[in-house]
Short mmCIF file of C-alpha atoms in Angstrom, two decimals:
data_model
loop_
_atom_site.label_atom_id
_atom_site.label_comp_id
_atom_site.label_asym_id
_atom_site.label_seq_id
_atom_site.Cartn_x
_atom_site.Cartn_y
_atom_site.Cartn_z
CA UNK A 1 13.64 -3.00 -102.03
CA UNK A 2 15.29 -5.33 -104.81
CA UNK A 3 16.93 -7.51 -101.99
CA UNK A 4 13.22 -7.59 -100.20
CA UNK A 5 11.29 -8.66 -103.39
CA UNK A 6 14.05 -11.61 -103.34
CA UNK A 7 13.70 -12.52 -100.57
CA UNK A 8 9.55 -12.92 -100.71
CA UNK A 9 10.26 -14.63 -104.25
CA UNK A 10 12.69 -17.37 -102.49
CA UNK A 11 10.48 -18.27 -99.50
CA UNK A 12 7.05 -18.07 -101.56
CA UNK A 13 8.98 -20.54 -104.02
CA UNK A 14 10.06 -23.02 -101.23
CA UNK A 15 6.94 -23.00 -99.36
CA UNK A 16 5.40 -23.90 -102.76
CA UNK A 17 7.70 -26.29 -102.84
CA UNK A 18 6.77 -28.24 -99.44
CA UNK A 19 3.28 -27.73 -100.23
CA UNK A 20 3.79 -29.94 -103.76
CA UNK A 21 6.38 -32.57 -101.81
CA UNK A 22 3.36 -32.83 -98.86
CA UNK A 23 0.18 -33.84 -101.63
CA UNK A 24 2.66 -36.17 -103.28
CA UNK A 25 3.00 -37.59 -99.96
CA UNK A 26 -0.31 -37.66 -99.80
CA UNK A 27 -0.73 -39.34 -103.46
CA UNK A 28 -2.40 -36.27 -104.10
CA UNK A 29 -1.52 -34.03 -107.25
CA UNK A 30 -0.98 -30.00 -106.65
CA UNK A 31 -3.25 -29.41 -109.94
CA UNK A 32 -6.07 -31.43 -108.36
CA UNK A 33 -5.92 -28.87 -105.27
CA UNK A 34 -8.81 -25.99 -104.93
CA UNK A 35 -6.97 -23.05 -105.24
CA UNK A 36 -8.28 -21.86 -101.35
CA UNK A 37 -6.61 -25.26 -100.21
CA UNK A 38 -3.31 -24.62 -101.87
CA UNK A 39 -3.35 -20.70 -100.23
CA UNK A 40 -4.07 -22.06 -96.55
CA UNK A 41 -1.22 -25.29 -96.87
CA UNK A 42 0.95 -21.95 -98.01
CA UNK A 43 0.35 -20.30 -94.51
CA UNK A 44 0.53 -23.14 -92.64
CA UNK A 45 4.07 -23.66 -94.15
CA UNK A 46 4.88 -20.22 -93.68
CA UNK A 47 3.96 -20.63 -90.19
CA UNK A 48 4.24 -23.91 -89.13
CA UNK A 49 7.09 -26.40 -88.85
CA UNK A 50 7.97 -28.52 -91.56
CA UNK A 51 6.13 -31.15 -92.58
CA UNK A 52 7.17 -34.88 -91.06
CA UNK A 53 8.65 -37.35 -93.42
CA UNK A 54 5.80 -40.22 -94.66
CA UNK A 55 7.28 -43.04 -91.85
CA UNK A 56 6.83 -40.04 -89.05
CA UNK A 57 3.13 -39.27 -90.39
CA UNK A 58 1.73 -42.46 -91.17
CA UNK A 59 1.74 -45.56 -88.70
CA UNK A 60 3.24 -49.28 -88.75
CA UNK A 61 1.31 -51.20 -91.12
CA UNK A 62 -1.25 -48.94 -92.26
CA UNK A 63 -2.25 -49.03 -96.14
CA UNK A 64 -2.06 -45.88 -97.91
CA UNK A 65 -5.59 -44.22 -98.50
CA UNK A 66 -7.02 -43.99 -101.88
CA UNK A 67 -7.45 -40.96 -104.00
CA UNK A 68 -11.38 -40.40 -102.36
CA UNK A 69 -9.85 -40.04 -98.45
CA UNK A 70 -7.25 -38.11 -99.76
CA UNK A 71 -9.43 -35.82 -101.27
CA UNK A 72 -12.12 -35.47 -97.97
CA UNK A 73 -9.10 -34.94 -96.14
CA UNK A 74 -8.08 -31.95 -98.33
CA UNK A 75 -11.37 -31.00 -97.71
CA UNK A 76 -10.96 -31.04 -93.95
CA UNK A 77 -7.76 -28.92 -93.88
CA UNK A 78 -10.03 -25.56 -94.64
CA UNK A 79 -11.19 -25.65 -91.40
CA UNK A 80 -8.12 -26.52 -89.67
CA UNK A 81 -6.10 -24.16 -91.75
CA UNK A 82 -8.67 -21.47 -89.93
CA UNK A 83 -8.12 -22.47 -86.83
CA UNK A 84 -4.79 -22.54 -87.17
CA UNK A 85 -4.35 -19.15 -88.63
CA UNK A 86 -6.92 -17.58 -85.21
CA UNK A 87 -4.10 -19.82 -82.90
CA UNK A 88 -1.57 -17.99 -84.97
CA UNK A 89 -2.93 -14.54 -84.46
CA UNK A 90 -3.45 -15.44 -81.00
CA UNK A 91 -0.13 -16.10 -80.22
CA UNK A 92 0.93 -13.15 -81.83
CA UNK A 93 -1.51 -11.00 -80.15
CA UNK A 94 -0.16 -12.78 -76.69
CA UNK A 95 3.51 -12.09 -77.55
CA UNK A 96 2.96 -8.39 -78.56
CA UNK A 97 0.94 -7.61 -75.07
CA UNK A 98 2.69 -7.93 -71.97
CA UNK A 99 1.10 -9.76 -69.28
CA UNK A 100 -1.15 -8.63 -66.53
CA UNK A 101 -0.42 -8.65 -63.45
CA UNK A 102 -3.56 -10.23 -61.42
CA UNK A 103 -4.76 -8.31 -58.43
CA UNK A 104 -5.72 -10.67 -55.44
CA UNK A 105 -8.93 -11.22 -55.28
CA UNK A 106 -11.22 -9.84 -52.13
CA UNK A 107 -11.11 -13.16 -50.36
CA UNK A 108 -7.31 -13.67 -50.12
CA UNK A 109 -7.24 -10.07 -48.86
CA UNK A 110 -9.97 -10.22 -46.12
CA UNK A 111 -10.73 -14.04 -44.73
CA UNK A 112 -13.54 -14.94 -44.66
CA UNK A 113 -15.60 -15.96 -42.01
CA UNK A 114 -18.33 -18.52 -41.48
CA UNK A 115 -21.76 -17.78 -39.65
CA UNK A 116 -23.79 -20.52 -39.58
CA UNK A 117 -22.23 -22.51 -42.28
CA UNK A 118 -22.50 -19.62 -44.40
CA UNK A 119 -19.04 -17.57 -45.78
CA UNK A 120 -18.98 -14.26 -44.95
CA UNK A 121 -16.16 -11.97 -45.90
CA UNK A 122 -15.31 -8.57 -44.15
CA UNK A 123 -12.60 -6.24 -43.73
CA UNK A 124 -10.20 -6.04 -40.18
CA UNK A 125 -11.34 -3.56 -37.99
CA UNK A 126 -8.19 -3.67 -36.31
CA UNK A 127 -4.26 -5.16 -37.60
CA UNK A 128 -3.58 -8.82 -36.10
CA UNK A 129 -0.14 -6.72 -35.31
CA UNK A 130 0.94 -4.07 -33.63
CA UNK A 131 0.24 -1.11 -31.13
CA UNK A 132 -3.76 -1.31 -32.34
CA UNK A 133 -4.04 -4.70 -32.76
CA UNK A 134 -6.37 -5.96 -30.21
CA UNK A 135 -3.63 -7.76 -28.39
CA UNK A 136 -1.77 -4.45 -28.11
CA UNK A 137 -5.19 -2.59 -26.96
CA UNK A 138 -5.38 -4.90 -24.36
CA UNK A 139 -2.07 -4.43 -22.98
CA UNK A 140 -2.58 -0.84 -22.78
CA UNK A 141 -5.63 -1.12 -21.12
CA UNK A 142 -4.18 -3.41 -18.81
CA UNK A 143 -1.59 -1.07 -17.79
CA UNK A 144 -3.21 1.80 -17.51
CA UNK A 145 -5.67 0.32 -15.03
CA UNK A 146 -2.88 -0.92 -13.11
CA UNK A 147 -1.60 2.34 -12.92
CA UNK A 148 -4.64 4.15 -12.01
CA UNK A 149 -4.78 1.64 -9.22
CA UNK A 150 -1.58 1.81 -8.09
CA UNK A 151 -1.49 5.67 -7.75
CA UNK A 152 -4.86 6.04 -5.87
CA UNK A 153 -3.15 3.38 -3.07
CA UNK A 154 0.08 5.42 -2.83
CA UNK A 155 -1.87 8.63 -2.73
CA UNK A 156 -4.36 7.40 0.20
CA UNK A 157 -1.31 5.85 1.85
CA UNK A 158 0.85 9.10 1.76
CA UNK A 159 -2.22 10.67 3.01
CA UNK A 160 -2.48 8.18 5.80
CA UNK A 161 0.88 8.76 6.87
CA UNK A 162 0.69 12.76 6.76
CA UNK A 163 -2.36 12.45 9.25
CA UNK A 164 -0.54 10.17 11.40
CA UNK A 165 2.56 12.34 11.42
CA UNK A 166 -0.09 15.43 12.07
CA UNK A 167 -1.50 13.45 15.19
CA UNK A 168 1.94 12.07 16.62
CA UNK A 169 4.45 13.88 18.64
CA UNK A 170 7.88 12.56 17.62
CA UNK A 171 10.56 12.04 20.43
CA UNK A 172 13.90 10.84 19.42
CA UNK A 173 15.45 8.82 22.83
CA UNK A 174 13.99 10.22 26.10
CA UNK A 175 13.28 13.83 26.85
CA UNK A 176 14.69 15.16 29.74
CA UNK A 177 10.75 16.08 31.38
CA UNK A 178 10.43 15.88 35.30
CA UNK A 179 12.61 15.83 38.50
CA UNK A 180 12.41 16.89 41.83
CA UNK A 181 10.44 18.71 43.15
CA UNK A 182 8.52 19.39 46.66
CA UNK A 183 4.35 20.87 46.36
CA UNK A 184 1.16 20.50 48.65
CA UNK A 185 -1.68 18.99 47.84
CA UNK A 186 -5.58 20.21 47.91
CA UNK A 187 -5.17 18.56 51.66
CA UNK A 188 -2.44 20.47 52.86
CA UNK A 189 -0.39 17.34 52.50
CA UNK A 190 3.11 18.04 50.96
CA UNK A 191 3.79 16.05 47.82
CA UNK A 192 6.97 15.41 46.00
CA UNK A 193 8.31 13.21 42.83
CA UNK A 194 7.99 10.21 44.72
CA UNK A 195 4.96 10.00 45.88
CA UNK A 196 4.26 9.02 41.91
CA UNK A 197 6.11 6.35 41.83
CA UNK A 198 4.32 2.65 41.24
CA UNK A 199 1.82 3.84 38.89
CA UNK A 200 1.32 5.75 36.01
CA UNK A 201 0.66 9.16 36.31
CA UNK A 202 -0.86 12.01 33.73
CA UNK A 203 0.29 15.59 34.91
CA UNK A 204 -1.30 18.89 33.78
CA UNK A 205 -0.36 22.50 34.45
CA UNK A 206 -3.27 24.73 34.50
CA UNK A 207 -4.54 27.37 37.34
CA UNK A 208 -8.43 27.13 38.29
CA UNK A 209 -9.54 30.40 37.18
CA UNK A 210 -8.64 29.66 33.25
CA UNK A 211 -12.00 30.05 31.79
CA UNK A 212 -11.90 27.68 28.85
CA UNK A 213 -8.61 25.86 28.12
CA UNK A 214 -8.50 24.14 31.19
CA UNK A 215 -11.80 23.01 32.14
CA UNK A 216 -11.76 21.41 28.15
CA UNK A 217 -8.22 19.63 28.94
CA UNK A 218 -9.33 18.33 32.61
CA UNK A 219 -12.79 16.92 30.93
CA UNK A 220 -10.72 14.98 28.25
CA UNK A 221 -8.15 13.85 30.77
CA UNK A 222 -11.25 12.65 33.16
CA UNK A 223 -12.93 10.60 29.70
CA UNK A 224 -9.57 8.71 28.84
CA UNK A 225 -9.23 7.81 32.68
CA UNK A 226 -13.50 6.41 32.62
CA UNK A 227 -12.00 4.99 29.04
CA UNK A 228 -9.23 2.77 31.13
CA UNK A 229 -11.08 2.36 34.54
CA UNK A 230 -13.87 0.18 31.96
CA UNK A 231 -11.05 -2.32 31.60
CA UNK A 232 -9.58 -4.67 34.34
CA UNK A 233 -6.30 -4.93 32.66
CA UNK A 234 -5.95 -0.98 33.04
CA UNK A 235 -8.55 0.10 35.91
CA UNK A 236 -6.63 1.77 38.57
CA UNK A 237 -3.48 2.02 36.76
CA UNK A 238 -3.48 5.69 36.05
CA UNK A 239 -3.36 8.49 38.29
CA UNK A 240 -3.75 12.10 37.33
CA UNK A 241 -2.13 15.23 38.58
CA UNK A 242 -3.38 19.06 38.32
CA UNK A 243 -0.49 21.38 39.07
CA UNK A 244 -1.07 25.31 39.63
CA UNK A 245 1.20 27.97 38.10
CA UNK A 246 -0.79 30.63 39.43
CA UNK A 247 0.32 30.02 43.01
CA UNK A 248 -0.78 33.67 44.08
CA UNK A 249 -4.39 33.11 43.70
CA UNK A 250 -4.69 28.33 43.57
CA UNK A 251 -4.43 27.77 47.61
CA UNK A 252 -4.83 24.39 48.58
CA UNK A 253 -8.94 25.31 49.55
CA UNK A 254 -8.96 27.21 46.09
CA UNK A 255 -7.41 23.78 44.42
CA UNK A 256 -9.81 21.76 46.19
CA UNK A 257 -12.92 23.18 45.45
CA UNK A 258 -11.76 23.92 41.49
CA UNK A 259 -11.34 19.87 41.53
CA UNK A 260 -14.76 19.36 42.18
CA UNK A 261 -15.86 19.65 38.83
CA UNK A 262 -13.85 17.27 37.32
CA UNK A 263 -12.87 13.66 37.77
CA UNK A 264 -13.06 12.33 41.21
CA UNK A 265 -9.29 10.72 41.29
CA UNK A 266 -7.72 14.00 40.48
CA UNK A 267 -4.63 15.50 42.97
CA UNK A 268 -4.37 19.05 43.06
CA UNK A 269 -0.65 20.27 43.75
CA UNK A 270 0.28 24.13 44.58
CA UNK A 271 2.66 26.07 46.18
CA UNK A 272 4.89 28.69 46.60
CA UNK A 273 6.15 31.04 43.63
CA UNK A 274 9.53 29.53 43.77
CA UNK A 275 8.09 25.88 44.59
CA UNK A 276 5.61 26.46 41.37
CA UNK A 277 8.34 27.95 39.51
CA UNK A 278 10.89 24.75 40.16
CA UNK A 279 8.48 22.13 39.34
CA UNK A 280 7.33 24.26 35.68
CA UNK A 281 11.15 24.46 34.89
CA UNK A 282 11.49 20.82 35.51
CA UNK A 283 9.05 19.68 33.52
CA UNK A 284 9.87 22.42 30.42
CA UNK A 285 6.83 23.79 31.18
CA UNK A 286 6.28 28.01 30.48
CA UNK A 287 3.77 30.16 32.09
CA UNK A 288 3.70 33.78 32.24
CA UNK A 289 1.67 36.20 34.09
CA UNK A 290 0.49 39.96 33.59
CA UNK A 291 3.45 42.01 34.97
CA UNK A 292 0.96 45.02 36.36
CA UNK A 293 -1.56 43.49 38.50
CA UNK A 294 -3.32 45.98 41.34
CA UNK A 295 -4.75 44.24 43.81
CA UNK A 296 -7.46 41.66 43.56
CA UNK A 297 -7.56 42.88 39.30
CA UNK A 298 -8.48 39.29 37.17
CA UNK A 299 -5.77 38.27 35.12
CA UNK A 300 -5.05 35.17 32.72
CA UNK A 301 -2.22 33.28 32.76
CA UNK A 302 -0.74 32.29 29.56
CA UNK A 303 0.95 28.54 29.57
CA UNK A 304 1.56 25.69 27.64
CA UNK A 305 -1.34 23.46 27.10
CA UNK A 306 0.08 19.58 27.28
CA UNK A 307 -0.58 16.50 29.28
CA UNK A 308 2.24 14.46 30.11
CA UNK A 309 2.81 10.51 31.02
CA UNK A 310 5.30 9.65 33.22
CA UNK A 311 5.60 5.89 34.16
CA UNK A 312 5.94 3.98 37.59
CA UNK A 313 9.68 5.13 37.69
CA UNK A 314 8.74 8.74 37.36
CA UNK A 315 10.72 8.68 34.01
CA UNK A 316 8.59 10.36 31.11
CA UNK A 317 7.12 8.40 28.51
CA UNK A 318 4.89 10.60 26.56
CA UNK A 319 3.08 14.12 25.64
CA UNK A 320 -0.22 14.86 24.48
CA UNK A 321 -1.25 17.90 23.01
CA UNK A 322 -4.66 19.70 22.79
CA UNK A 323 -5.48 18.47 19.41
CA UNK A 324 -5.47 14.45 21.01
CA UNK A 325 -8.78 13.14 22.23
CA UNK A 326 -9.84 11.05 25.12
CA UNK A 327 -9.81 8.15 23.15
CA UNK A 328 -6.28 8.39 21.29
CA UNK A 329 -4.63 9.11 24.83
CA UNK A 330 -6.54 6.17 26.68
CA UNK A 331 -5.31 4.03 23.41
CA UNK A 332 -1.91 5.06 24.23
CA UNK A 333 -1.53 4.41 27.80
CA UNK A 334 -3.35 1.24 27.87
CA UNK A 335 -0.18 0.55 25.43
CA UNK A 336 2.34 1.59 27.86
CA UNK A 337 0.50 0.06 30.64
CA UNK A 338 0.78 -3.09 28.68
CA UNK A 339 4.13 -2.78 28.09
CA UNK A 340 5.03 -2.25 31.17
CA UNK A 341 3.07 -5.25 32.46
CA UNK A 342 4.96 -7.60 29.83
CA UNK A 343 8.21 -6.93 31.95
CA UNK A 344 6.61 -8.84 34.57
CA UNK A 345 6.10 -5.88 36.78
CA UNK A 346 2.76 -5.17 38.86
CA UNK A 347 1.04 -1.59 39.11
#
């Protein structure tokens, strides 16, 4: 505490002391000083640098002021010695707090935007970055419509193809269908395998008391033949063939009348059981028929149910089941007959 009190003795005398060299300065005496003027030059020196020498505080040339200036200016240093001391606790009061940091204001966060000449700021709705940025919506959106697109065509195009496969009889190379063989006709006339040779011919094996099957197959062969005959390219290029394997009960007469209901170009071949039975096995054909049958007892004869095309060579070309329609088979053989036509060949 002793070393303290010096030390406040010492500076209180030297501040004194710089407050008596500044009024002689001045050509002011320190006993002429109010005693409020001498306490605010004391904190001013205690706080202030020291004062400038008289060629630092006074300009080139300049007289020095009487006694009366001196003594207004005195007067004058109450106020600035207050203002001084409220900069002084200022700056203390800025050096003891530590500085704020300054949050950014609403319009450097959000731009603004401008309606009509007028500012208006809002928040994003969505990030200028990113997955939901609009940008990045779009993309999405973009994709996923391609997508959807892209799967509906595959799926109606696998679709396409299954019905097509459905509807098509596949043959790899060429089938080993039809030979020789030696029938009669509904005339009595005996017909073989080349007496279908220079046209095309569609063959069916059927027997003329089927009750359904047949008749169905015969009108659908007779339709696709109207369907060709209505073109000149393909009129008269067909001929169709009804075979019998029911050879016990088809004569000729029997074949002949049965033919009558159906298309008017229609041959109608029968035979023997052996004849009947070479001609089936030639062209893969398989029939069957009741084993116990007593006399004239009505029976059904179960066979396969398929048309086939053989061209002018009597080689086979194609097969059509029951589920093809007049119009897919008169399609198809105005294709082969067109074919066949591009080789340069006549019918």
């Amino acid at each position: 505490m002793r070393v303290v009190g010096t030390v406040l003795r010492n500076s209180r005398q030297i501040c004194t002391g710089l407050v008596q060299h500044s009024l002689r300065v001045q050509g002011t005496s320190y006993a002429a000083v109010s005693q409020s003027t001498r306490f605010a030059m004391l904190n001013r020196a205690y706080t202030t640098d020291p004062p400038k020498s008289p060629k630092e505080q006074l300009p080139k040339n300049e007289a020095v002021k009487n006694e009366t200036s001196n003594t207004e200016a005195v007067k004058d240093e109450k106020p600035k010695s207050e203002a001084a001391k409220s900069d002084n606790v200022k700056t203390e009061s800025a050096q003891g707090e530590k500085p704020k940091e300054e949050k950014p204001k609403d319009s450097e966060r959000f731009p603004s935007r401008t309606f009509g000449g007028k500012s208006e700021t809002k928040e994003r709705l969505f990030p200028e970055t990113g997955p939901l940025s609009l940008p990045g919506i779009g993309i999405f959106l973009t994709t996923a419509i391609g997508l959807f697109v892209y799967f509906n065509y595959e799926k109606e195009r696998v679709g396409r193809e299954r019905k097509e496969r459905m509807n098509r009889v596949e043959t790899v190379g060429t089938a080993d269908i039809g030979g020789r063989f030696e029938l009669v006709d509904q005339d009595h006339q005996t017909f073989t395998e080349k007496n279908m040779l220079g046209k095309f011919h569609v063959v069916y094996f059927g027997f003329c008391h089927c009750p359904d099957i047949c008749p169905e197959e015969m009108d659908k062969i007779g339709d696709a033949l109207d369907l060709l005959d209505a073109n000149a390219y393909t009129k008269d290029a067909v001929q169709p063939v009804f075979i019998s394997c029911d050879p016990q009960r088809d004569t000729p007469v029997e074949v002949k009348s049965y033919l009558k209901q159906f298309h008017s170009k229609f041959i109608g071949l029968t035979g023997s059981v052996e004849q009947v039975r070479t001609t089936c096995k030639a062209y893969r054909v398989y029939f069957s028929k009741p084993p116990k049958v007593v006399g004239d007892q009505d029976y059904l004869v179960d066979h396969a149910i398929y048309t086939y095309l053989m061209d002018p060579d009597g080689v086979f070309v194609e097969v059509y089941g029951k589920d093809k329609n007049a119009e897919y088979m008169a399609e198809d053989i105005a294709k082969r007959i067109k074919k066949f036509k591009d080789t340069g060949r006549a019918l």
